[in-house]
Amino acid sequence: MQLRFTYNKKKVLQALRYHFIWQPEIRILLIVVIIFDIISAVLYMIGKVRPEPFLLGSFIWLVFIISFWFMLPNNIYKKSATFQDNFLIDFGNSAVTLQNERGHMQWQWGQFTKFIESPHFFHLYFSAKSFFLVPKDNMDDDFRHNLRGLLNEKIQQNK
């Protein structure tokens, strides 16, 4: 199964946001900040605390959202030349081969730890923080269905 693709900036930024939000430590931090903000708001409303804890929680939540929703994805996109290239990817029986004008790279299926499907991409993970995005833009429904089956067969066995 072969696919030619390029990256769309808006879709890549959205995929990077998905990646960050899926990280357990980020989810836990977000939940803790929200719980702190709710508790401080309730305590402020019943007169037990001054407004500063609520304002602090709101400020932390705002910084959190700005950094993980806007700053980090944009910084990663700008620093990575990968998102400017044209690629040909081949999903073989024993390996995945990725080619562009500068060369090629081959990964055995055993090197992938998991995959996640988001609205516009398949995220192929090598580790919790290292992954490769395969866009769905040029895939028809049959290709997408067959690729999903291949990924389930080859990657899920390696967990």
Short mmCIF file of C-alpha atoms in Angstrom, two decimals:
data_model
loop_
_atom_site.label_atom_id
_atom_site.label_comp_id
_atom_site.label_asym_id
_atom_site.label_seq_id
_atom_site.Cartn_x
_atom_site.Cartn_y
_atom_site.Cartn_z
CA MET A 1 0.00 0.00 0.00
CA GLN A 2 1.56 3.28 -1.12
CA LEU A 3 0.53 6.87 -0.49
CA ARG A 4 1.91 10.21 -1.67
CA PHE A 5 1.30 13.14 0.63
CA THR A 6 2.22 16.61 1.82
CA TYR A 7 1.21 18.31 5.04
CA ASN A 8 -1.44 20.99 5.55
CA LYS A 9 -0.34 23.44 8.27
CA LYS A 10 -3.76 23.86 9.94
CA LYS A 11 -4.31 20.11 10.10
CA VAL A 12 -0.80 19.47 11.43
CA LEU A 13 -1.30 22.03 14.19
CA GLN A 14 -4.56 20.32 15.14
CA ALA A 15 -2.82 16.92 15.17
CA LEU A 16 -0.09 18.28 17.43
CA ARG A 17 -2.78 19.58 19.79
CA TYR A 18 -4.31 16.10 19.88
CA HIS A 19 -0.89 14.69 20.71
CA PHE A 20 -0.38 17.08 23.62
CA ILE A 21 -3.86 16.64 25.07
CA TRP A 22 -3.49 12.82 24.90
CA GLN A 23 -0.42 12.91 27.13
CA PRO A 24 -1.37 11.63 30.61
CA GLU A 25 0.71 14.19 32.51
CA ILE A 26 -0.92 17.07 30.62
CA ARG A 27 -4.40 15.68 31.21
CA ILE A 28 -3.70 15.30 34.93
CA LEU A 29 -2.32 18.84 35.14
CA LEU A 30 -5.37 20.23 33.33
CA ILE A 31 -7.76 18.37 35.65
CA VAL A 32 -5.88 19.56 38.77
CA VAL A 33 -5.98 23.19 37.59
CA ILE A 34 -9.70 22.97 36.80
CA ILE A 35 -10.49 21.35 40.17
CA PHE A 36 -8.43 24.00 41.98
CA ASP A 37 -10.28 26.74 40.11
CA ILE A 38 -13.71 25.26 40.86
CA ILE A 39 -12.92 24.79 44.56
CA SER A 40 -11.49 28.31 44.87
CA ALA A 41 -14.55 29.77 43.08
CA VAL A 42 -16.93 27.96 45.44
CA LEU A 43 -14.92 29.02 48.51
CA TYR A 44 -14.88 32.61 47.24
CA MET A 45 -18.66 32.60 46.67
CA ILE A 46 -19.35 31.40 50.20
CA GLY A 47 -16.91 33.95 51.63
CA LYS A 48 -14.20 31.60 52.90
CA VAL A 49 -11.33 32.95 50.73
CA ARG A 50 -10.42 36.13 48.92
CA PRO A 51 -10.66 36.28 45.10
CA GLU A 52 -6.90 35.81 44.53
CA PRO A 53 -6.91 31.96 44.52
CA PHE A 54 -9.69 31.93 41.93
CA LEU A 55 -7.89 34.54 39.81
CA LEU A 56 -4.62 32.60 40.14
CA GLY A 57 -6.33 29.38 39.03
CA SER A 58 -7.93 31.18 36.09
CA PHE A 59 -4.58 32.68 35.11
CA ILE A 60 -2.84 29.29 35.30
CA TRP A 61 -5.60 27.70 33.20
CA LEU A 62 -5.30 30.50 30.61
CA VAL A 63 -1.49 30.12 30.41
CA PHE A 64 -1.93 26.35 30.14
CA ILE A 65 -4.36 26.65 27.21
CA ILE A 66 -2.28 29.28 25.39
CA SER A 67 0.91 27.24 25.71
CA PHE A 68 -0.47 23.80 24.81
CA TRP A 69 -3.03 24.94 22.24
CA PHE A 70 -1.07 27.67 20.43
CA MET A 71 2.60 28.09 21.38
CA LEU A 72 3.87 24.48 21.46
CA PRO A 73 2.22 23.30 18.21
CA ASN A 74 3.37 26.43 16.34
CA ASN A 75 6.95 26.13 17.66
CA ILE A 76 7.18 22.48 16.67
CA TYR A 77 5.74 23.18 13.22
CA LYS A 78 8.19 26.05 12.59
CA LYS A 79 11.24 24.07 13.77
CA SER A 80 10.51 20.91 11.76
CA ALA A 81 11.44 20.85 8.08
CA THR A 82 9.51 17.57 7.78
CA PHE A 83 6.20 19.38 7.36
CA GLN A 84 7.44 21.16 4.20
CA ASP A 85 8.42 17.99 2.28
CA ASN A 86 6.57 15.76 -0.19
CA PHE A 87 6.54 12.10 0.81
CA LEU A 88 5.87 8.64 -0.53
CA ILE A 89 5.07 6.09 2.16
CA ASP A 90 4.86 2.35 1.56
CA PHE A 91 3.14 0.13 4.10
CA GLY A 92 4.70 -3.26 3.45
CA ASN A 93 4.17 -6.62 5.09
CA SER A 94 7.30 -6.38 7.24
CA ALA A 95 8.15 -2.66 7.28
CA VAL A 96 7.06 0.90 6.60
CA THR A 97 9.22 2.84 4.13
CA LEU A 98 9.13 6.62 3.90
CA GLN A 99 10.78 8.47 1.00
CA ASN A 100 11.32 12.09 0.02
CA GLU A 101 13.74 14.00 -2.21
CA ARG A 102 16.52 13.77 0.39
CA GLY A 103 16.40 10.02 1.00
CA HIS A 104 14.40 7.28 2.63
CA MET A 105 13.82 5.69 6.02
CA GLN A 106 12.53 2.24 6.83
CA TRP A 107 10.96 1.10 10.09
CA GLN A 108 10.14 -2.47 10.99
CA TRP A 109 6.63 -2.90 12.36
CA GLY A 110 8.11 -3.89 15.72
CA GLN A 111 9.54 -0.39 16.15
CA PHE A 112 6.05 1.11 16.48
CA THR A 113 4.52 1.03 19.95
CA LYS A 114 0.99 2.19 19.10
CA PHE A 115 -1.08 4.19 16.68
CA ILE A 116 -3.87 6.68 17.23
CA GLU A 117 -6.35 7.91 14.67
CA SER A 118 -7.40 11.56 14.78
CA PRO A 119 -9.79 13.28 12.34
CA HIS A 120 -7.08 14.09 9.77
CA PHE A 121 -4.15 11.76 10.58
CA PHE A 122 -2.89 8.41 11.69
CA HIS A 123 -0.33 9.02 14.46
CA LEU A 124 2.29 6.25 14.37
CA TYR A 125 4.16 6.21 17.71
CA PHE A 126 7.72 4.99 18.28
CA SER A 127 7.55 5.98 21.97
CA ALA A 128 5.29 8.12 24.15
CA LYS A 129 6.84 11.32 22.78
CA SER A 130 8.08 10.31 19.31
CA PHE A 131 5.65 9.82 16.46
CA PHE A 132 5.05 10.28 12.75
CA LEU A 133 1.90 11.72 11.17
CA VAL A 134 0.31 10.11 8.11
CA PRO A 135 -2.34 12.41 6.60
CA LYS A 136 -5.69 11.00 5.51
CA ASP A 137 -6.18 13.67 2.81
CA ASN A 138 -5.22 11.53 -0.19
CA MET A 139 -6.82 8.33 1.11
CA ASP A 140 -10.10 7.01 -0.20
CA ASP A 141 -12.38 5.07 2.15
CA ASP A 142 -11.06 1.66 1.04
CA PHE A 143 -7.42 2.68 1.52
CA ARG A 144 -8.20 4.12 4.96
CA HIS A 145 -10.10 0.97 5.97
CA ASN A 146 -7.30 -1.32 4.73
CA LEU A 147 -4.63 0.79 6.42
CA ARG A 148 -6.55 0.77 9.70
CA GLY A 149 -6.74 -3.03 9.50
CA LEU A 150 -3.03 -3.32 8.70
CA LEU A 151 -2.09 -1.01 11.59
CA ASN A 152 -4.30 -2.97 13.99
CA GLU A 153 -2.74 -6.23 12.83
CA LYS A 154 0.89 -5.13 12.84
CA ILE A 155 1.12 -2.63 15.70
CA GLN A 156 -1.35 -3.97 18.26
CA GLN A 157 0.58 -7.26 18.36
CA ASN A 158 3.69 -5.41 19.55
CA LYS A 159 2.19 -4.05 22.77
#
